[in-house]
GROMACS .gro file of C-alpha atoms in nm:
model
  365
    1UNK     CA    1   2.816   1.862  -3.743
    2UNK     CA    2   2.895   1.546  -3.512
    3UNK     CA    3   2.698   1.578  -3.183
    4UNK     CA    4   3.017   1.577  -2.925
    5UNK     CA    5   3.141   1.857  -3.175
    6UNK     CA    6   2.789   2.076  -3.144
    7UNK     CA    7   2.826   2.027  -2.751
    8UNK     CA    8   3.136   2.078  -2.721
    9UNK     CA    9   3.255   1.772  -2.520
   10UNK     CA   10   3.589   1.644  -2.493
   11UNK     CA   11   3.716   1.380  -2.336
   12UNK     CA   12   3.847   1.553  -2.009
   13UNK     CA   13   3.455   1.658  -1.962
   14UNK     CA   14   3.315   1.316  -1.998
   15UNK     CA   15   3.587   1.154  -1.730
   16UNK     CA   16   3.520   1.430  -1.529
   17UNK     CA   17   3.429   1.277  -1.142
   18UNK     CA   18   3.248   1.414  -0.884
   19UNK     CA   19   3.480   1.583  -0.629
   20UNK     CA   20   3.454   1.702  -0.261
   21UNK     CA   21   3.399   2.093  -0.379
   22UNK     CA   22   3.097   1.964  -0.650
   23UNK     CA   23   2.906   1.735  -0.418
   24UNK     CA   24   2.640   1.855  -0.181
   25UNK     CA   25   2.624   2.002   0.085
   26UNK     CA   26   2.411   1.781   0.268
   27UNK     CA   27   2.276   1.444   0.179
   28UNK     CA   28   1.889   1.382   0.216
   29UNK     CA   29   1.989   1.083   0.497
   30UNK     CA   30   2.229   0.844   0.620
   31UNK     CA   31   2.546   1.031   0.611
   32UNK     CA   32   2.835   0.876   0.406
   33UNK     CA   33   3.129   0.771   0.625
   34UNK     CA   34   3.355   0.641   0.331
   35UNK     CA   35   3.531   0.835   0.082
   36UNK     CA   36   3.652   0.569  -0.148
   37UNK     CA   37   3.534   0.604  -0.524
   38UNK     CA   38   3.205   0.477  -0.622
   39UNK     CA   39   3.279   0.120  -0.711
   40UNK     CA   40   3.508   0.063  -0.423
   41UNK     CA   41   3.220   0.147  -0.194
   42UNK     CA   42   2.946  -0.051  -0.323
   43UNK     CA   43   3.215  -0.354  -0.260
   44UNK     CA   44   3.165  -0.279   0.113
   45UNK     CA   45   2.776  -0.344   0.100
   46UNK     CA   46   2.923  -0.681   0.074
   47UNK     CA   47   3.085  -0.990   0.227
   48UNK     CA   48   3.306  -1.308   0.136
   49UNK     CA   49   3.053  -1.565  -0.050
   50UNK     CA   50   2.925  -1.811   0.210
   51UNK     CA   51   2.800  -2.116   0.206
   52UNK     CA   52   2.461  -2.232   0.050
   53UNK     CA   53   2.217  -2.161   0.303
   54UNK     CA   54   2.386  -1.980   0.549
   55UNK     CA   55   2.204  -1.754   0.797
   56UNK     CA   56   2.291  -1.362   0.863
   57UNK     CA   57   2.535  -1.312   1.125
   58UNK     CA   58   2.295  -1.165   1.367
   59UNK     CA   59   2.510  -0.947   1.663
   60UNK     CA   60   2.454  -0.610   1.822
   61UNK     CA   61   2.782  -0.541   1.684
   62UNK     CA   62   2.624  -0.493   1.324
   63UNK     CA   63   2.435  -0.195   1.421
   64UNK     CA   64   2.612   0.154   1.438
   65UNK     CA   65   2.644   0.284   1.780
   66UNK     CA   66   2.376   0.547   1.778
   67UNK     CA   67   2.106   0.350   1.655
   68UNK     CA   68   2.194   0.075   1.893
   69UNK     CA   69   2.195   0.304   2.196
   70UNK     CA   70   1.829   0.431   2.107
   71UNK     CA   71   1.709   0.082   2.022
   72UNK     CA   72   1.801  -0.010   2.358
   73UNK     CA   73   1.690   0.332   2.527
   74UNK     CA   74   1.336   0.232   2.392
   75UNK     CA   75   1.351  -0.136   2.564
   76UNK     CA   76   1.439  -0.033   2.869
   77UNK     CA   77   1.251   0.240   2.925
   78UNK     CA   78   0.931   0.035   2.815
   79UNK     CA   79   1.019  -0.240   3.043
   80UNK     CA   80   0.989   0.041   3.307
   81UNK     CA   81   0.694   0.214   3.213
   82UNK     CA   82   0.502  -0.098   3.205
   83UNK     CA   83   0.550  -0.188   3.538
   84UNK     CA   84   0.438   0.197   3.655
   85UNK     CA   85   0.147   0.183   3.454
   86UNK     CA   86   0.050  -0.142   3.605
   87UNK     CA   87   0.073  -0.066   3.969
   88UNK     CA   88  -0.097   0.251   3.828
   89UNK     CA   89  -0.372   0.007   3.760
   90UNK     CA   90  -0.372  -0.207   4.087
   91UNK     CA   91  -0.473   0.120   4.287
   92UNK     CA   92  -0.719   0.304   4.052
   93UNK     CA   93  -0.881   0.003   3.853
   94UNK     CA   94  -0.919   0.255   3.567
   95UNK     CA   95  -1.001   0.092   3.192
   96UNK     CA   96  -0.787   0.414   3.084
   97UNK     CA   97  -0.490   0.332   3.255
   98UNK     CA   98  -0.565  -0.044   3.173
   99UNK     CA   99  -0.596   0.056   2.818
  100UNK     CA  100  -0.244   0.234   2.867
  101UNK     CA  101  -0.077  -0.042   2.988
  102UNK     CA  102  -0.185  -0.268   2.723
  103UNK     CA  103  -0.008  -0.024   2.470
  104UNK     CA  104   0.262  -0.057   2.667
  105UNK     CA  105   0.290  -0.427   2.611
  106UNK     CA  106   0.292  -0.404   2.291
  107UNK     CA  107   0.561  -0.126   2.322
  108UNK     CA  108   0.796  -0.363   2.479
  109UNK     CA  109   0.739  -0.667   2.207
  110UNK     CA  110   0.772  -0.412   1.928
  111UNK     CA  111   1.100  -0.246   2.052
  112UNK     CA  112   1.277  -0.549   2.111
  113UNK     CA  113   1.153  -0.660   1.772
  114UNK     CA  114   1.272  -0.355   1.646
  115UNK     CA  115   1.610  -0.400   1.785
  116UNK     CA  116   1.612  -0.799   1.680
  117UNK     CA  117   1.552  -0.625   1.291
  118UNK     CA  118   1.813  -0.349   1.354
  119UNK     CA  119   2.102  -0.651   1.401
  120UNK     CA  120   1.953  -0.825   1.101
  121UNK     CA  121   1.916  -0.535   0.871
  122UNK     CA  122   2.254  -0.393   0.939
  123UNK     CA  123   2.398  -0.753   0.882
  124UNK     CA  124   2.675  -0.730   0.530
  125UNK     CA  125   2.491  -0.844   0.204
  126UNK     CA  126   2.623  -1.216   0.156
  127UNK     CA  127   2.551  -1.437  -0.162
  128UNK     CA  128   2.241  -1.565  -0.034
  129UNK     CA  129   2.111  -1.226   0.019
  130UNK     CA  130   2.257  -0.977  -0.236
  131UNK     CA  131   2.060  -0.711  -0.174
  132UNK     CA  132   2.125  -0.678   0.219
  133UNK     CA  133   1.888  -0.767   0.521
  134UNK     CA  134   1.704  -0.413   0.516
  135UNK     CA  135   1.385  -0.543   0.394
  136UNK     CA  136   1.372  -0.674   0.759
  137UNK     CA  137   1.283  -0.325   0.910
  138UNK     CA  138   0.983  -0.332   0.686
  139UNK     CA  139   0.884  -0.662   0.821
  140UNK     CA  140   0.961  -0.513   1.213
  141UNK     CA  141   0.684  -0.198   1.122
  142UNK     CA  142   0.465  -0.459   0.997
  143UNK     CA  143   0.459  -0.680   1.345
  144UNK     CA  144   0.430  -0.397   1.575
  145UNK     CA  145   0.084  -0.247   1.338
  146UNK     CA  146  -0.033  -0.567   1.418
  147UNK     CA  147   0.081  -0.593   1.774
  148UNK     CA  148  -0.077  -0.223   1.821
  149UNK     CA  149  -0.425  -0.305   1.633
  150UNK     CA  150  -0.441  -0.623   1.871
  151UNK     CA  151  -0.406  -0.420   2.171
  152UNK     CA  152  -0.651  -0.180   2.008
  153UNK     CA  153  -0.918  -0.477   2.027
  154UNK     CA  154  -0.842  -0.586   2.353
  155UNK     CA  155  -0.899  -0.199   2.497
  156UNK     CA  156  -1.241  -0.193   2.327
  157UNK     CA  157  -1.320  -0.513   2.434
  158UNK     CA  158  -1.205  -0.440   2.807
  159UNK     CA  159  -1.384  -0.140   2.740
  160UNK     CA  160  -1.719  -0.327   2.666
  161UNK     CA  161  -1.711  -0.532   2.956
  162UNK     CA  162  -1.674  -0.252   3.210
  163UNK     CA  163  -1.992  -0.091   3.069
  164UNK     CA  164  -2.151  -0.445   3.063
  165UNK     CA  165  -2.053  -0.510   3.416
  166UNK     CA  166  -2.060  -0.170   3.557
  167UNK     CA  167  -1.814   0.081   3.696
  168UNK     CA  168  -1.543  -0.033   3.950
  169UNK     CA  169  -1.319   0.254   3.986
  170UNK     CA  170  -1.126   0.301   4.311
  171UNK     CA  171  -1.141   0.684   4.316
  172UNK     CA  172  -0.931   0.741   4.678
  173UNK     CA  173  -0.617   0.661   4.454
  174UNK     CA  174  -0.646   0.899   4.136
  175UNK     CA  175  -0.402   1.166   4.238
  176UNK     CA  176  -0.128   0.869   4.267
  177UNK     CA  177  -0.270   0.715   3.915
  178UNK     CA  178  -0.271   1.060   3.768
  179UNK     CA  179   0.106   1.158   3.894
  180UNK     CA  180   0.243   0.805   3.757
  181UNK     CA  181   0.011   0.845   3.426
  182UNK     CA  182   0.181   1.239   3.432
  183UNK     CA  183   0.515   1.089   3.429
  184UNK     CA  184   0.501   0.788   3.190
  185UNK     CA  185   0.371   1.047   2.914
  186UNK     CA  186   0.642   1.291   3.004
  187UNK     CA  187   0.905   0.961   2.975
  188UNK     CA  188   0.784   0.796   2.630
  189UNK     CA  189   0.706   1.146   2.459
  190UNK     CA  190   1.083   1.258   2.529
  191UNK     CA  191   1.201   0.919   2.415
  192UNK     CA  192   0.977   0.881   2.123
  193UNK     CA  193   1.130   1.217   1.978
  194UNK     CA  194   1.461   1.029   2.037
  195UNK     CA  195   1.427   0.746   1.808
  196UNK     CA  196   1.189   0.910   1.583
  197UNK     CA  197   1.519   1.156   1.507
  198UNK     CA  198   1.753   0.904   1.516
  199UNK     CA  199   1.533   0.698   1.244
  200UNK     CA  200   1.467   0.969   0.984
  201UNK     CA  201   1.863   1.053   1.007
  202UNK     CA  202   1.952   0.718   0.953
  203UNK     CA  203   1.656   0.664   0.755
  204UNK     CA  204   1.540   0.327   0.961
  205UNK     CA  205   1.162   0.252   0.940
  206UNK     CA  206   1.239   0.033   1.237
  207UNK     CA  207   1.353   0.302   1.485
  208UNK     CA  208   1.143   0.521   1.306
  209UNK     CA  209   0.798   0.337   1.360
  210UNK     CA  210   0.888   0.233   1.693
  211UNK     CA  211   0.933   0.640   1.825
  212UNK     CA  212   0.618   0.698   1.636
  213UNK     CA  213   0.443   0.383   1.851
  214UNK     CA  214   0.640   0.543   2.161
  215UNK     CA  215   0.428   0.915   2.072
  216UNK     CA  216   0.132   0.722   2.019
  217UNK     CA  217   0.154   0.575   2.398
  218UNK     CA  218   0.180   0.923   2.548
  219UNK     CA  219  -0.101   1.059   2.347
  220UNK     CA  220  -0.289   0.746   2.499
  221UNK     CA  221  -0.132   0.880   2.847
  222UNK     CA  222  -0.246   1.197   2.747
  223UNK     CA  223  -0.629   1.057   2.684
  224UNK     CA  224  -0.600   0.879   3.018
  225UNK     CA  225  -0.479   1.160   3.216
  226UNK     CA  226  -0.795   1.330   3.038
  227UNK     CA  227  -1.069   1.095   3.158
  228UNK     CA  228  -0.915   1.061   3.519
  229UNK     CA  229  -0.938   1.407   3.550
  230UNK     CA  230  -1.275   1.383   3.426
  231UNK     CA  231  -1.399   1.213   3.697
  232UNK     CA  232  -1.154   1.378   3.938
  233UNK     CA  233  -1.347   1.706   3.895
  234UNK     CA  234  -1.654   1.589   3.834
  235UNK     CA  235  -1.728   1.265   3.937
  236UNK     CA  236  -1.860   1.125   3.680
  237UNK     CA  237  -1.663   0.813   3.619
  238UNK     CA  238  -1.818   0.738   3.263
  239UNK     CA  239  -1.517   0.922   3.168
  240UNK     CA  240  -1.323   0.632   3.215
  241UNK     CA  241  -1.442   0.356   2.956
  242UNK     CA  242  -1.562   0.646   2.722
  243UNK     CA  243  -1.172   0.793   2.753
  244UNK     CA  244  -1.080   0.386   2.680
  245UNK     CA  245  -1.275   0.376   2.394
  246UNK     CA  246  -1.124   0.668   2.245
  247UNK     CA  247  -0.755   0.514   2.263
  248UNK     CA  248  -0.862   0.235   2.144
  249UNK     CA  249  -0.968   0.380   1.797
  250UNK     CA  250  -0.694   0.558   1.815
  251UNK     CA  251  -0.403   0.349   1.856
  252UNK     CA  252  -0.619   0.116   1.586
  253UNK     CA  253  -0.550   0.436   1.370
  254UNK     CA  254  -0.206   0.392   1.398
  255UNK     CA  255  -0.163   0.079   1.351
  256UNK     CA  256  -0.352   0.025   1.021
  257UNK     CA  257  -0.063   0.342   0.902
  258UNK     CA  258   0.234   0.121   0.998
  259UNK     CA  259   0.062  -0.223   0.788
  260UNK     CA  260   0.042   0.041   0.524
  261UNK     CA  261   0.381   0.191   0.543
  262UNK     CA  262   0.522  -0.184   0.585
  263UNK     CA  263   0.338  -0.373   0.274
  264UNK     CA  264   0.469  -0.031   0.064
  265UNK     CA  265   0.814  -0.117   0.161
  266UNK     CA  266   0.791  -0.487   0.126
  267UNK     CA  267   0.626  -0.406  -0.220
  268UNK     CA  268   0.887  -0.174  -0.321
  269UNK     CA  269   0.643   0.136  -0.389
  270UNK     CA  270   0.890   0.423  -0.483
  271UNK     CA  271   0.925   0.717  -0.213
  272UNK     CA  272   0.795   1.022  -0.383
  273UNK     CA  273   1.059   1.262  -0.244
  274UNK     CA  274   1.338   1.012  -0.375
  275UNK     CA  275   1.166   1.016  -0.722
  276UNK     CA  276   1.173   1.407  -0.713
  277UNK     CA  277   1.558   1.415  -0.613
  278UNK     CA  278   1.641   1.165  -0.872
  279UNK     CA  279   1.503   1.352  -1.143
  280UNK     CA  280   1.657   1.745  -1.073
  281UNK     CA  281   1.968   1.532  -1.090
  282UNK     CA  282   1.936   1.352  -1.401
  283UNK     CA  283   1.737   1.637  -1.595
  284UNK     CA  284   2.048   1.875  -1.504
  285UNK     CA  285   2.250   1.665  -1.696
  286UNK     CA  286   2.028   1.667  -1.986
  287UNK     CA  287   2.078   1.833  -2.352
  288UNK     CA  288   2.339   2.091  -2.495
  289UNK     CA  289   2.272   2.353  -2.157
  290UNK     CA  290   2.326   2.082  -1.900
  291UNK     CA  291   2.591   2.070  -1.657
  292UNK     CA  292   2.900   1.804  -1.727
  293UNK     CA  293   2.884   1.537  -1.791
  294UNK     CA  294   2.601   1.598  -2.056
  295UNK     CA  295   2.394   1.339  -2.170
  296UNK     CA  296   2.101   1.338  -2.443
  297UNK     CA  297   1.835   1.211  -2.249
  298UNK     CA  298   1.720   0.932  -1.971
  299UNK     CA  299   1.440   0.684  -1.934
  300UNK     CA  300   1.303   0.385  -1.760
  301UNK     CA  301   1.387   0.535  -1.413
  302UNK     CA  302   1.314   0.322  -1.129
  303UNK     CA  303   1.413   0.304  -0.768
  304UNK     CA  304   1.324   0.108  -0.407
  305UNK     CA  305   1.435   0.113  -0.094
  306UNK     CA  306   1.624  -0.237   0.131
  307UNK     CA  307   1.563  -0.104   0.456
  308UNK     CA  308   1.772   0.239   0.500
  309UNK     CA  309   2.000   0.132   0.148
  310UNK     CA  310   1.882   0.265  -0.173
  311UNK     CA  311   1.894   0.138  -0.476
  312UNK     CA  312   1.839   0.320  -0.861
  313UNK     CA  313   1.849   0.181  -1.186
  314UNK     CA  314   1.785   0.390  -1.543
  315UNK     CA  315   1.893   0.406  -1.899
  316UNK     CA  316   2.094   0.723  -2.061
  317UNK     CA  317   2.124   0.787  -2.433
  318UNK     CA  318   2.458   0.951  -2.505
  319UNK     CA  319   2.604   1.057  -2.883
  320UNK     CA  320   2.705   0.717  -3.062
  321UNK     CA  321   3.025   0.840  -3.167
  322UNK     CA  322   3.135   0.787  -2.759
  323UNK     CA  323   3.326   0.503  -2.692
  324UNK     CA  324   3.229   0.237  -2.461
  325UNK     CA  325   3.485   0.391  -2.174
  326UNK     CA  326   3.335   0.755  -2.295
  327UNK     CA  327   3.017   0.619  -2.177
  328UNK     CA  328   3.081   0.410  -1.924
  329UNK     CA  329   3.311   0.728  -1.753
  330UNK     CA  330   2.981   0.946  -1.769
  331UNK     CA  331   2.739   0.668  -1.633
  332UNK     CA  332   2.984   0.611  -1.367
  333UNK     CA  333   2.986   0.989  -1.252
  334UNK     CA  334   2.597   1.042  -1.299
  335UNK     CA  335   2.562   0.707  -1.079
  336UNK     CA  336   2.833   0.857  -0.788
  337UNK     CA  337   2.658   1.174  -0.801
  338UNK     CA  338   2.333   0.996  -0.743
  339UNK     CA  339   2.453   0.817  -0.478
  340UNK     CA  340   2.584   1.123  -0.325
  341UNK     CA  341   2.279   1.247  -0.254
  342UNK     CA  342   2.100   0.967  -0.106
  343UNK     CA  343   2.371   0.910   0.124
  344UNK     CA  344   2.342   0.493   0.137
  345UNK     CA  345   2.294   0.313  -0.216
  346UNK     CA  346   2.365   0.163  -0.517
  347UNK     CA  347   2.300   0.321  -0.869
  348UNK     CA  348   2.333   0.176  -1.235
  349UNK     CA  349   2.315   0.312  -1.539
  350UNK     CA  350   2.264   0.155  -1.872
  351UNK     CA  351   2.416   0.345  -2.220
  352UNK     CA  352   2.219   0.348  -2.485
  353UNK     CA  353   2.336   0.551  -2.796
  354UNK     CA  354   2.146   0.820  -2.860
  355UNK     CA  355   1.928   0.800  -3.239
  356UNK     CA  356   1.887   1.207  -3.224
  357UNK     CA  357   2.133   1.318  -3.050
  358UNK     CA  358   2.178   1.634  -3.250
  359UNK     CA  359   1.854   1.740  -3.091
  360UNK     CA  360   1.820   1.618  -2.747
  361UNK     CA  361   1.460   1.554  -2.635
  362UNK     CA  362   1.345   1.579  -2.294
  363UNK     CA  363   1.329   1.267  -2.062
  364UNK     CA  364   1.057   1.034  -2.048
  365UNK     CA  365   0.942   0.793  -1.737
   0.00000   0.00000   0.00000
């Protein structure tokens, strides 16, 4: 018995398309906002081919409005904190709060790199760059690790010198440090959640690294607030470069974690809650029990990520007695599906007939 007979496929199964009532419910990021068909929105990843050599059109314009917003939320309200932390310094001479304000530095150089990467990233794939910017965001993580794990050596080296050169700690102005220390934390925590949502929804590693660096300076408030009060109760003010060395390490921590997230992005290791996703799809598509459009079997699956856009390659085996559009209708609707459900990418398919199709094996990587 032919294979399409034994699984009873016809040919208004196999052009079957995903609708609105079989898609679901939610996507795991980055909310569609076209509902053209599948081929008619990959064409909008793109623009007109330009000339040889031509640059990104780099604009604040590229980047959606709510990403924008917290991108610039972040750089002025570092710009701000750094000059409260600062004068925080000037009256309390604490390596704590000195430590802090380093951070905060760095906060301001990595959010406006973030936000230089967000215009980049979300600038239209041209023929110079046909798979999109988004590889810039993984570049932006990678510059503010380094930024962070710089200011990481410059607290334990400040740190050094105070125990080298003894204490110097103005202690008739810790309740003012400890108020403005109280209220930077209370700031960049509250903002860090901000863009930390706003990147995972829109799945940007820019936004997203830069709220994490934003939660990592008010756990260093935190650790500053602890050593000033410290010596506020006890008075003993080796609380202060002990407390400095602690951030230090800390914020060190972190940024060795963003390197590491950046070089697996720039070296397109595969996400392993994508990989999961991808195959519940494609195995419920598999063998004579699988939902339409059925297929025998898939292989050589393989997926990365441009920034926030996906993208999915993997060969199917379908019955050789399909015709090429037979095929190419069920590729097309595995592919849309797939696509679907990562809510910003491109997915391809290759056909291969399948050599056993009257018993369909399971999938292999």
């Amino acid at each position: 018995m032919p294979a399409a007979a034994c699984w009873g496929w016809c040919p208004s199964a196999m052009s079957m398309r995903i609708t609105p009532a079989s898609r679901s419910a939610t996507s795991r990021c980055c909310t569609l906002t076209s509902t053209a068909g599948p081929r008619n929105r990959r064409r909008s990843h793109w623009t007109e081919p330009g000339r040889a050599g031509a640059m990104p059109v780099v604009s604040l314009a590229n980047i959606p409005r709510t990403e924008l917003l917290a991108a610039l939320l972040s750089v002025g309200v570092g710009v701000a904190l750094l000059v409260v932390k600062f004068i925080a310094y000037a009256l309390t001479g604490s390596a704590a709060i000195f430590s802090d304000a380093l951070e905060s530095i760095v906060n301001v150089l990595a959010s406006s790199a973030a936000l230089y990467a967000l215009m980049v990233a979300h600038a239209p794939a041209d023929r110079e760059h046909p798979y999109g910017h988004g590889k810039i965001e993984f570049m932006s993580a990678g510059f503010e690790g380094g930024m962070i794990l710089v200011a990481a050596l410059v607290i334990l080296f400040q740190a050094a010198l105070v125990v080298y050169r003894g204490l110097d700690l103005r202690t008739e102005q810790l309740n003012t440090g400890l108020w403005l220390m109280a209220g930077a934390m209370v700031i960049n925590g509250g903002v860090g959640l901000i863009l930390l949502r706003v990147g995972r929804g829109r799945c940007s590693l820019a936004l997203e690294a830069d709220g994490k660096h934003l939660l990592t300076d008010a756990i260093t408030s935190i650790g500053a607030l602890a050593a000033l009060g410290v010596v506020r109760l006890t008075g003993w003010q080796w609380a202060d470069p002990i407390g400095a060395v602690m951030i230090g390490l800390y914020i060190g921590w972190m940024g060795i974690g963003l390197l590491e997230a950046s070089a697996a992005g720039l070296m397109d290791k595969q996400d392993a809650r994508d990989q999961r996703m991808l195959r519940e799809i494609l195995d419920a598509h598999v063998g004579p029990t699988g939902r339409e459009p059925r297929i025998c079997s898939y292989h050589k699956l393989r997926h990365r990520h441009s920034g926030r856009y996906h993208w999915v390659d993997f060969h199917i085996m379908v019955p050789p007695e399909l015709s090429v559009a037979e095929g190419h209708r069920i590729a097309s609707s595995i592919e849309y599906e797939i696509e679907l459900a990562l809510g910003e990418g491109n997915a391809t398919a290759h056909v291969e007939p399948c050599a056993e199709c009257e018993k369909p094996v399971a999938s292999s990587q």
